Short mmCIF file of C-alpha atoms in Angstrom, two decimals:
data_model
loop_
_atom_site.label_atom_id
_atom_site.label_comp_id
_atom_site.label_asym_id
_atom_site.label_seq_id
_atom_site.Cartn_x
_atom_site.Cartn_y
_atom_site.Cartn_z
CA MET D 1 3.12 -7.02 11.43
CA GLY D 2 6.57 -9.15 11.80
CA ASN D 3 10.01 -6.55 13.56
CA VAL D 4 12.63 -6.56 10.66
CA ASP D 5 15.89 -6.44 13.47
CA GLY D 6 19.46 -4.22 13.55
CA SER D 7 16.87 -0.78 13.60
CA PRO D 8 18.88 1.86 13.66
CA VAL D 9 19.98 4.67 16.35
CA ARG D 10 17.54 6.59 17.17
CA ARG D 11 18.92 10.68 16.48
CA PRO D 12 17.97 13.32 18.51
CA PRO D 13 14.37 14.70 17.50
CA GLY D 14 14.71 17.16 14.73
CA ARG D 15 17.82 15.90 13.61
CA ALA D 16 16.81 12.17 11.96
CA VAL D 17 18.68 12.51 8.61
CA PRO D 18 16.92 9.98 6.27
CA PRO D 19 19.46 7.30 4.61
CA TYR D 20 18.84 8.20 1.51
CA ASP D 21 21.45 9.37 0.65
CA GLU D 22 23.89 7.29 -2.30
CA ASP D 23 26.69 8.59 -0.03
CA PRO D 24 27.44 8.76 2.83
CA THR D 25 30.29 10.10 3.63
CA ALA D 26 29.34 13.11 1.34
CA GLU D 27 29.39 15.89 2.64
CA ARG D 28 26.56 17.46 4.02
CA PRO D 29 25.23 20.83 3.07
CA ARG D 30 25.10 23.30 6.12
CA ARG D 31 21.84 23.22 8.02
CA ALA D 32 19.35 26.41 7.04
CA HIS D 33 17.98 28.36 10.03
CA ARG D 34 14.42 27.45 9.19
CA PRO D 35 11.40 27.39 12.02
CA SER D 36 9.51 24.63 13.69
CA PRO D 37 11.77 21.22 12.32
CA ARG D 38 9.37 18.96 13.08
CA PRO D 39 9.94 16.74 16.42
CA GLY D 40 10.47 13.11 15.91
CA PRO D 41 8.56 10.54 17.82
CA PRO D 42 8.38 10.07 21.09
CA ALA D 43 9.85 7.01 22.62
CA ARG D 44 6.78 5.33 23.62
CA ALA D 45 6.04 5.24 19.53
CA HIS D 46 8.09 1.88 19.10
CA ARG D 47 5.41 0.24 20.96
CA ASP D 48 3.08 2.13 18.98
CA LEU D 49 4.37 0.92 15.88
CA ARG D 50 4.10 -2.69 16.51
CA ILE D 51 1.03 -2.11 17.06
CA LEU D 52 0.39 -0.54 13.43
CA TRP D 53 2.54 -3.48 12.48
CA TRP D 54 -0.09 -6.37 14.55
CA ILE D 55 -2.95 -4.18 13.30
CA ASN D 56 -2.26 -4.19 9.92
CA ALA D 57 -1.53 -8.02 9.50
CA VAL D 58 -4.73 -8.96 11.47
CA ASP D 59 -6.83 -6.90 9.18
CA GLY D 60 -5.21 -7.73 5.95
CA LEU D 61 -5.32 -11.57 6.64
CA GLY D 62 -9.38 -11.25 7.35
CA SER D 63 -8.96 -9.09 4.38
CA GLN D 64 -7.69 -11.52 2.40
CA ALA D 65 -10.14 -14.76 3.87
CA SER D 66 -13.22 -13.00 2.85
CA GLY D 67 -11.88 -12.13 -0.44
CA LEU D 68 -11.43 -14.87 -1.33
CA VAL D 69 -14.15 -16.84 -0.47
CA LEU D 70 -16.96 -13.68 -1.29
CA PRO D 71 -16.63 -14.92 -5.16
CA LEU D 72 -17.24 -18.49 -4.24
CA LEU D 73 -20.38 -17.45 -2.59
CA LEU D 74 -22.16 -16.23 -4.78
CA LEU D 75 -21.66 -18.59 -7.14
CA ASP D 76 -22.41 -21.34 -4.45
CA LEU D 77 -25.82 -19.15 -4.29
CA GLY D 78 -26.56 -19.75 -8.52
CA HIS D 79 -24.51 -16.69 -9.70
CA SER D 80 -22.82 -16.24 -12.60
CA PRO D 81 -19.30 -15.31 -12.89
CA GLY D 82 -20.39 -12.04 -14.69
CA THR D 83 -21.61 -10.40 -11.63
CA ALA D 84 -18.85 -11.26 -9.39
CA GLY D 85 -16.23 -9.87 -11.03
CA SER D 86 -18.95 -6.79 -11.22
CA LEU D 87 -18.85 -6.72 -7.70
CA ALA D 88 -14.96 -7.04 -7.67
CA SER D 89 -15.01 -4.19 -10.30
CA ALA D 90 -17.21 -2.25 -8.24
CA ALA D 91 -15.28 -2.23 -5.41
CA ALA D 92 -12.08 -1.36 -7.21
CA LEU D 93 -13.62 1.73 -8.73
CA SER D 94 -15.04 2.77 -5.13
CA GLY D 95 -10.89 3.26 -3.39
CA VAL D 96 -10.34 5.64 -5.97
CA VAL D 97 -13.43 8.03 -5.64
CA LEU D 98 -13.85 7.43 -1.66
CA GLY D 99 -10.27 7.06 -0.69
CA PRO D 100 -8.99 11.35 -1.21
CA LEU D 101 -12.37 12.28 -0.23
CA VAL D 102 -11.70 10.56 3.62
CA ALA D 103 -8.43 11.66 3.38
CA ILE D 104 -8.91 15.76 3.35
CA PRO D 105 -10.44 15.82 7.57
CA ALA D 106 -8.08 12.66 7.82
CA ASP D 107 -6.14 15.20 7.24
CA GLN D 108 -7.10 17.65 9.59
CA GLY D 109 -7.04 16.33 12.49
CA ARG D 110 -10.06 13.64 13.21
CA ARG D 111 -7.62 10.15 11.18
CA ARG D 112 -7.98 8.40 14.65
CA ARG D 113 -12.01 9.00 14.84
CA LEU D 114 -12.46 8.28 11.36
CA MET D 115 -9.34 4.74 11.32
CA THR D 116 -11.51 2.98 14.17
CA GLY D 117 -15.22 4.71 13.15
CA SER D 118 -14.80 3.28 9.88
CA ALA D 119 -12.97 0.20 11.17
CA ALA D 120 -15.86 -0.47 13.72
CA LEU D 121 -18.65 0.31 10.90
CA ALA D 122 -16.27 -2.44 8.81
CA ALA D 123 -16.98 -4.53 11.13
CA LEU D 124 -20.14 -4.61 11.47
CA CYS D 125 -21.54 -4.76 7.99
CA THR D 126 -19.18 -7.70 8.00
CA GLY D 127 -20.58 -9.82 10.88
CA VAL D 128 -24.37 -8.73 9.00
CA LEU D 129 -23.06 -10.80 5.83
CA ALA D 130 -22.12 -14.12 8.46
CA LEU D 131 -25.15 -14.02 9.42
CA THR D 132 -27.36 -13.15 6.63
CA CYS D 133 -24.40 -16.82 5.11
CA LEU D 134 -26.61 -18.71 7.70
CA GLY D 135 -29.39 -19.00 4.76
CA ARG D 136 -29.22 -17.68 1.26
CA PRO D 137 -29.01 -13.73 1.14
CA ALA D 138 -30.38 -12.13 -1.85
CA LEU D 139 -28.67 -10.89 -3.28
CA TRP D 140 -28.80 -6.75 -3.29
CA VAL D 141 -28.01 -7.99 0.22
CA VAL D 142 -25.16 -9.75 -0.72
CA MET D 143 -23.48 -6.69 -2.57
CA GLY D 144 -24.46 -4.31 -0.21
CA LEU D 145 -23.75 -5.15 2.52
CA ALA D 146 -20.69 -6.24 0.81
CA LEU D 147 -20.06 -2.02 -0.98
CA ALA D 148 -20.45 -1.16 2.98
CA GLU D 149 -17.33 -3.05 4.08
CA ARG D 150 -15.03 -2.45 1.11
CA LEU D 151 -16.33 1.75 1.28
CA CYS D 152 -15.97 1.82 5.02
CA ALA D 153 -12.39 -0.51 3.98
CA GLU D 154 -11.36 2.13 1.98
CA ALA D 155 -12.10 5.00 3.91
CA TYR D 156 -10.66 3.27 6.79
CA GLU D 157 -6.69 2.29 4.56
CA ALA D 158 -7.63 6.02 3.28
CA ALA D 159 -7.07 6.84 6.95
CA SER D 160 -4.24 5.16 8.39
CA ARG D 161 -2.26 7.00 5.43
CA GLY D 162 -1.05 9.53 7.49
CA ALA D 163 -0.26 7.25 10.44
CA LEU D 164 2.92 6.16 10.12
CA VAL D 165 5.02 9.41 9.60
CA HIS D 166 3.64 10.12 13.69
CA VAL D 167 5.19 6.92 15.35
CA ALA D 168 8.67 6.68 12.69
CA ALA D 169 11.22 8.82 12.91
CA THR D 170 12.62 9.48 9.62
CA ASP D 171 15.88 7.51 9.63
CA GLU D 172 13.26 5.11 10.70
CA LEU D 173 11.58 4.69 8.08
CA PRO D 174 12.63 2.23 5.24
CA ARG D 175 12.40 -0.65 8.38
CA ALA D 176 8.49 1.28 9.66
CA ALA D 177 7.33 0.64 5.87
CA ALA D 178 8.95 -3.29 6.06
CA GLY D 179 7.92 -3.85 8.80
CA LEU D 180 3.79 -3.39 7.33
CA GLN D 181 5.30 -5.05 4.46
CA VAL D 182 6.13 -7.97 6.15
CA GLY D 183 1.89 -8.51 7.60
CA ASP D 184 1.00 -7.40 3.70
CA GLN D 185 3.34 -10.86 2.57
CA ILE D 186 2.06 -13.41 5.38
CA SER D 187 -2.35 -12.10 4.76
CA LEU D 188 -1.16 -12.95 1.08
CA VAL D 189 -0.16 -16.66 1.73
CA VAL D 190 -1.79 -17.75 4.90
CA GLY D 191 -5.29 -15.47 4.11
CA PRO D 192 -6.98 -17.69 0.93
CA VAL D 193 -6.54 -20.57 2.68
CA LEU D 194 -7.57 -19.65 5.69
CA GLY D 195 -10.72 -18.90 3.69
CA GLY D 196 -11.10 -21.93 1.87
CA VAL D 197 -10.48 -23.49 5.05
CA LEU D 198 -13.04 -21.31 6.82
CA PHE D 199 -15.74 -21.98 4.38
CA GLN D 200 -16.07 -25.50 3.72
CA LEU D 201 -16.30 -25.19 7.14
CA SER D 202 -19.31 -23.78 7.42
CA ARG D 203 -20.31 -20.38 5.15
CA PRO D 204 -20.26 -17.68 7.88
CA LEU D 205 -16.53 -18.55 9.39
CA PRO D 206 -14.26 -16.17 7.01
CA PHE D 207 -17.56 -13.31 6.76
CA LEU D 208 -17.07 -13.71 10.57
CA ALA D 209 -12.40 -13.58 10.90
CA ASP D 210 -12.98 -10.83 8.65
CA ALA D 211 -15.33 -8.60 11.95
CA LEU D 212 -13.35 -10.34 14.35
CA SER D 213 -10.41 -8.61 12.31
CA TYR D 214 -11.73 -5.41 11.32
CA ALA D 215 -12.67 -5.10 15.40
CA VAL D 216 -8.77 -5.81 16.25
CA ALA D 217 -7.57 -3.12 14.25
CA ALA D 218 -10.47 -1.08 15.65
CA LEU D 219 -9.11 -2.12 19.31
CA GLY D 220 -5.63 -1.36 18.04
CA VAL D 221 -6.41 1.91 16.94
CA ARG D 222 -8.02 3.16 20.23
CA SER D 223 -5.02 1.84 22.24
CA VAL D 224 -2.19 3.44 20.00
CA ARG D 225 -0.80 6.47 22.69
CA THR D 226 1.34 7.79 20.28
CA PRO D 227 -0.89 11.59 18.30
CA LEU D 228 -2.00 10.36 15.25
CA ASP D 229 -3.35 13.89 13.54
CA SER D 230 -0.78 17.03 13.11
CA PRO D 231 -0.96 19.61 16.29
CA ALA D 232 -1.57 21.99 13.54
CA CYS D 233 -4.72 20.84 11.70
CA ALA D 234 -5.82 23.46 9.81
CA GLN D 235 -2.17 24.93 7.97
CA ASP D 236 -2.68 23.83 4.63
CA SER D 237 -6.68 26.22 5.26
CA PRO D 238 -7.19 29.71 6.05
CA VAL D 239 -9.34 29.40 9.05
CA GLY D 240 -9.12 27.72 12.50
CA CYS D 241 -10.14 24.00 13.23
CA GLY D 242 -13.37 25.40 14.52
CA ALA D 243 -14.51 27.57 12.25
CA ARG D 244 -13.31 24.83 9.10
CA ARG D 245 -17.40 25.14 8.60
CA ARG D 246 -17.50 28.56 7.75
CA GLU D 247 -15.06 27.47 5.31
CA ARG D 248 -14.95 29.38 1.58
CA TRP D 249 -15.69 26.91 -1.93
CA SER D 250 -12.48 28.07 -2.47
CA ALA D 251 -10.67 27.03 0.32
CA ARG D 252 -12.22 23.44 0.28
CA LEU D 253 -10.75 23.24 -3.14
CA THR D 254 -7.75 24.27 -1.99
CA ALA D 255 -7.81 21.56 0.89
CA ALA D 256 -8.79 18.85 -2.24
CA SER D 257 -6.61 19.04 -4.16
CA ALA D 258 -3.26 19.87 -1.57
CA GLY D 259 -2.77 16.21 -2.05
CA ALA D 260 -2.67 16.49 -6.38
CA VAL D 261 -0.64 19.50 -5.47
CA THR D 262 2.52 18.36 -3.81
CA VAL D 263 3.10 15.48 -6.00
CA ALA D 264 3.07 17.02 -8.84
CA ARG D 265 5.61 19.89 -7.16
CA SER D 266 7.92 17.34 -6.31
CA PRO D 267 10.23 15.62 -8.53
CA VAL D 268 11.04 12.62 -5.57
CA LEU D 269 6.89 12.06 -5.36
CA ARG D 270 6.70 11.62 -8.92
CA LEU D 271 9.40 9.55 -9.19
CA VAL D 272 7.17 7.39 -6.88
CA LEU D 273 4.22 8.31 -9.05
CA VAL D 274 5.62 7.07 -12.36
CA TRP D 275 6.42 3.11 -10.11
CA THR D 276 3.56 2.97 -8.90
CA SER D 277 1.46 3.63 -11.52
CA THR D 278 3.57 1.45 -13.76
CA ALA D 279 4.96 -0.91 -11.87
CA GLY D 280 1.25 -2.08 -10.42
CA GLY D 281 -0.04 -2.25 -13.74
CA ALA D 282 2.52 -4.25 -15.06
CA LEU D 283 1.93 -6.65 -12.47
CA THR D 284 -1.58 -6.93 -12.46
CA LEU D 285 -1.34 -7.39 -16.61
CA LEU D 286 1.14 -10.06 -15.49
CA PHE D 287 -0.86 -12.20 -12.88
CA TYR D 288 -4.57 -12.18 -15.42
CA THR D 289 -1.98 -13.07 -18.33
CA ALA D 290 -0.70 -16.16 -15.89
CA LEU D 291 -4.47 -16.88 -14.83
CA PHE D 292 -5.57 -17.04 -18.85
CA ARG D 293 -2.19 -18.94 -19.18
CA LEU D 294 -3.10 -21.79 -16.67
CA GLY D 295 -6.33 -21.89 -15.95
CA ALA D 296 -6.66 -22.59 -19.51
CA ASP D 297 -5.48 -26.47 -18.09
CA ASP D 298 -7.63 -28.93 -16.44
CA ARG D 299 -5.99 -28.51 -13.22
CA GLY D 300 -5.83 -25.07 -13.71
CA ALA D 301 -7.58 -23.58 -10.04
CA ALA D 302 -4.46 -25.49 -7.81
CA ALA D 303 -2.08 -24.51 -10.74
CA VAL D 304 -3.33 -20.47 -10.08
CA GLY D 305 -2.89 -21.70 -6.59
CA GLY D 306 0.96 -23.09 -6.55
CA VAL D 307 1.21 -20.06 -8.19
CA LEU D 308 0.68 -17.89 -5.66
CA ALA D 309 1.82 -19.51 -2.81
CA VAL D 310 5.06 -19.57 -3.56
CA SER D 311 4.87 -15.87 -4.33
CA GLY D 312 3.72 -15.03 -1.74
CA ALA D 313 6.37 -16.89 -0.19
CA ALA D 314 9.35 -15.74 -1.60
CA GLY D 315 7.68 -11.98 -1.33
CA LEU D 316 7.60 -12.77 2.69
CA VAL D 317 11.25 -13.34 2.33
CA GLY D 318 11.56 -10.12 0.28
CA ALA D 319 9.79 -7.53 2.93
CA LEU D 320 12.32 -9.12 5.58
CA VAL D 321 15.88 -8.75 3.25
CA ALA D 322 14.18 -4.96 2.71
CA ALA D 323 15.35 -2.93 5.26
CA PRO D 324 18.99 -4.33 5.85
CA ALA D 325 19.39 -3.61 2.60
CA VAL D 326 18.01 0.15 2.40
CA ARG D 327 20.96 0.16 5.56
CA ARG D 328 23.33 -2.01 3.52
CA LEU D 329 22.90 -0.55 0.25
CA GLY D 330 20.50 2.91 0.50
CA ALA D 331 17.42 3.44 -0.64
CA THR D 332 19.40 5.01 -4.86
CA ARG D 333 21.79 2.03 -5.14
CA LEU D 334 18.89 -0.36 -4.02
CA LEU D 335 16.02 0.99 -6.09
CA THR D 336 18.05 1.38 -9.31
CA LEU D 337 19.98 -3.10 -9.06
CA THR D 338 16.69 -3.59 -7.73
CA ALA D 339 15.15 -1.95 -11.49
CA TRP D 340 17.46 -3.10 -13.72
CA LEU D 341 16.89 -6.87 -12.22
CA LEU D 342 12.91 -7.09 -13.18
CA PRO D 343 13.24 -7.89 -16.49
CA VAL D 344 15.28 -11.16 -15.70
CA PRO D 345 12.21 -12.52 -14.51
CA CYS D 346 9.56 -11.04 -16.17
CA GLY D 347 11.58 -11.98 -19.08
CA SER D 348 12.01 -15.17 -18.96
CA LEU D 349 7.90 -15.74 -18.78
CA MET D 350 8.60 -15.72 -22.60
CA TRP D 351 10.26 -19.51 -22.66
CA ALA D 352 7.54 -20.68 -19.76
CA ASN D 353 4.86 -23.33 -20.52
CA GLY D 354 3.70 -24.63 -17.42
CA ALA D 355 2.83 -24.09 -14.13
CA VAL D 356 6.95 -24.99 -12.75
CA GLY D 357 8.02 -22.21 -14.85
CA TRP D 358 5.70 -19.48 -14.26
CA GLY D 359 6.04 -20.56 -10.68
CA ALA D 360 9.48 -19.24 -10.25
CA ALA D 361 9.53 -16.68 -12.74
CA PHE D 362 6.52 -14.78 -10.47
CA ALA D 363 8.96 -16.02 -7.15
CA GLY D 364 11.62 -13.55 -8.96
CA LEU D 365 9.06 -11.09 -9.50
CA SER D 366 7.93 -11.42 -6.04
CA LEU D 367 10.63 -11.18 -4.85
CA LEU D 368 12.29 -7.38 -6.02
CA VAL D 369 8.66 -6.11 -5.73
CA PRO D 370 9.08 -6.39 -1.77
CA LEU D 371 12.52 -4.38 -2.72
CA ILE D 372 11.25 -1.74 -4.00
CA THR D 373 8.06 -0.87 -2.02
CA VAL D 374 9.73 -0.28 1.23
CA VAL D 375 12.37 1.97 -0.94
CA LEU D 376 9.45 3.82 -2.23
CA SER D 377 6.88 4.35 1.11
CA SER D 378 9.67 5.17 3.19
CA VAL D 379 11.18 7.93 1.09
CA ALA D 380 6.84 9.06 0.04
CA VAL D 381 6.26 8.91 2.97
CA ALA D 382 9.34 11.11 4.72
CA TRP D 383 9.19 14.03 1.63
CA THR D 384 5.51 14.33 2.37
CA PRO D 385 4.65 18.07 4.87
CA VAL D 386 2.85 15.60 7.90
CA ASN D 387 -0.35 18.10 7.20
CA VAL D 388 -1.14 16.17 3.50
CA GLN D 389 0.22 13.17 4.05
CA SER D 390 -3.01 11.06 3.91
CA ARG D 391 -3.90 13.60 0.18
CA THR D 392 -0.81 13.08 -0.84
CA ALA D 393 -0.88 9.21 0.05
CA GLY D 394 -4.70 8.95 -1.51
CA VAL D 395 -3.36 10.00 -5.68
CA LEU D 396 -0.76 8.03 -5.28
CA GLY D 397 -2.89 5.18 -4.66
CA SER D 398 -5.58 6.42 -6.78
CA VAL D 399 -3.67 6.71 -9.78
CA SER D 400 -2.02 3.63 -9.72
CA ALA D 401 -4.89 2.23 -8.85
CA LEU D 402 -6.96 3.42 -12.47
CA ALA D 403 -3.35 1.77 -14.20
CA ALA D 404 -4.66 -1.47 -12.46
CA ALA D 405 -8.01 -0.78 -13.32
CA GLY D 406 -7.27 -1.39 -17.07
CA ALA D 407 -4.70 -4.83 -16.84
CA PRO D 408 -7.83 -6.65 -16.65
CA ALA D 409 -9.28 -5.71 -20.45
CA LEU D 410 -5.92 -4.76 -22.20
CA ALA D 411 -4.58 -8.18 -21.14
CA ALA D 412 -7.61 -9.84 -22.67
CA PHE D 413 -7.38 -7.76 -25.94
CA LEU D 414 -3.55 -8.26 -26.12
CA VAL D 415 -4.12 -12.70 -26.12
CA THR D 416 -6.50 -12.17 -28.19
CA VAL D 417 -5.27 -10.32 -30.69
CA GLY D 418 -1.70 -12.34 -30.11
CA THR D 419 -0.52 -14.53 -28.71
CA LEU D 420 -0.04 -15.05 -23.73
CA ARG D 421 4.18 -13.49 -25.18
CA THR D 422 1.80 -10.59 -26.41
CA PRO D 423 2.14 -8.65 -23.01
CA VAL D 424 4.92 -10.43 -21.20
CA LEU D 425 6.57 -8.71 -23.95
CA LEU D 426 4.42 -5.88 -23.05
CA CYS D 427 5.96 -5.83 -19.24
CA THR D 428 8.94 -6.42 -19.79
CA VAL D 429 9.77 -3.25 -22.17
CA LEU D 430 7.89 -1.77 -19.63
CA PHE D 431 10.32 -2.89 -16.37
CA GLY D 432 13.50 -1.63 -18.71
CA ALA D 433 12.19 1.13 -19.42
CA LEU D 434 11.58 2.16 -15.51
CA ALA D 435 15.16 0.29 -15.27
CA VAL D 436 16.38 3.30 -17.73
CA TYR D 437 13.92 6.05 -16.25
CA THR D 438 15.10 5.05 -12.79
CA GLN D 439 19.60 5.32 -13.62
CA VAL D 440 18.51 8.44 -15.00
CA LYS D 441 16.19 10.20 -12.22
CA ALA D 442 17.10 8.24 -8.99
CA PRO D 443 20.71 9.92 -7.85
CA GLY D 444 19.69 13.55 -8.56
CA VAL D 445 16.16 12.97 -7.35
CA LEU D 446 17.05 11.30 -4.05
CA ARG D 447 20.50 12.91 -3.31
CA ALA D 448 18.21 16.37 -3.53
CA GLY D 449 15.94 15.42 -1.19
CA ALA D 450 18.26 14.09 0.91
CA ALA D 451 20.14 17.32 0.67
CA SER D 452 16.99 19.24 2.06
CA ALA D 453 15.79 16.65 4.89
CA ALA D 454 19.97 17.68 5.92
CA GLY D 455 19.02 21.44 5.99
CA THR D 456 15.50 21.57 7.33
CA GLY D 457 16.57 18.66 9.80
CA ASP D 458 12.48 17.35 9.67
CA GLY D 459 13.18 14.89 6.80
CA HIS D 460 10.98 16.44 4.12
CA GLY D 461 10.97 17.82 0.80
#
């Protein structure tokens, strides 16, 4: 993933203070004596961070390319749109269930092995799917291989969520998260176009490209030199690493619920949870409303594609300026300002009629969303204990996925009982409520988190 220029100067290990304090000139509390602060990452972590950026970009590019053409493959084989929709829903729900489960062994010392193994298995499944596309594969073959690939991809993503904290110092997290966002936005812009072109040339090509991207991800993880697992892999368990098989069920339940408990006890993570679930559901609702509005026209596919391309380009710009914006304004000011700006492009959809109006509004939303994502991602990593990174991220991701899963049905219901302006009005109200919530909660929550980080010296609440 692309680098972001102007990274902050690294502080000595154990003294990094995240750039989340509202007033950088304010007096910081005196450091309390705390045992074993989290050391900063080694010097080679800069190289490893760039590797993670590139892994994320290549993996996202392959996933976007094959994800677009999978429904086209099913339609080309004579299956109904309902079949393609059912496969997409099953894949989404599998991630909600599997992610938190995989996060447990990832946090307990198996992150690198899980990332490498799941990426390799996903490459195998996608490669076999590409071979079957040389003929006319049965539906159960396509769906079985596609679901197996999605399960492996979810396992990889769940395990990778705790890797960033090991290769980036706390004050570099906004830059590190922005690099991931740049790769995601490039994948969103280039991936669907690449997949469509490859599918026109030959049906197996998009899946071969995805298999290659998974293989690159597996090799990339193997090349990362920084340890990706916590040194004390059982610090949340009453027994040692070698005796984990003999844990009682109560201890296993404690390990499984550690992510939810961490989110429930942390005001910072509760702020992140409210934002990701509410905003994620609202944006998905707007996307399906755009499909219903623009897809009804004769050139609906081209209009939707144009809106997505413009949105992706605007999102790339937002990702590139996110890290400098955090450094200049601070996370609290940037989050609050962006929260108040979000209702503007959303509300403008009330008067948008064609693809140009929807494209302009979605470009405005896509420009702002990466700024929020970088802030929320960096503070979530900074205030989560190292030994529950994957489990906490799994809880946040699952709740957001559940909120987004109901958006398509809700969009159809609101458009049916009302008009196309009904879901737009609902989303505008939700963004306005988020702005008020952020104005009230964010300054105190993030300032308290910064004070806690300055007191502990490890960047965690």
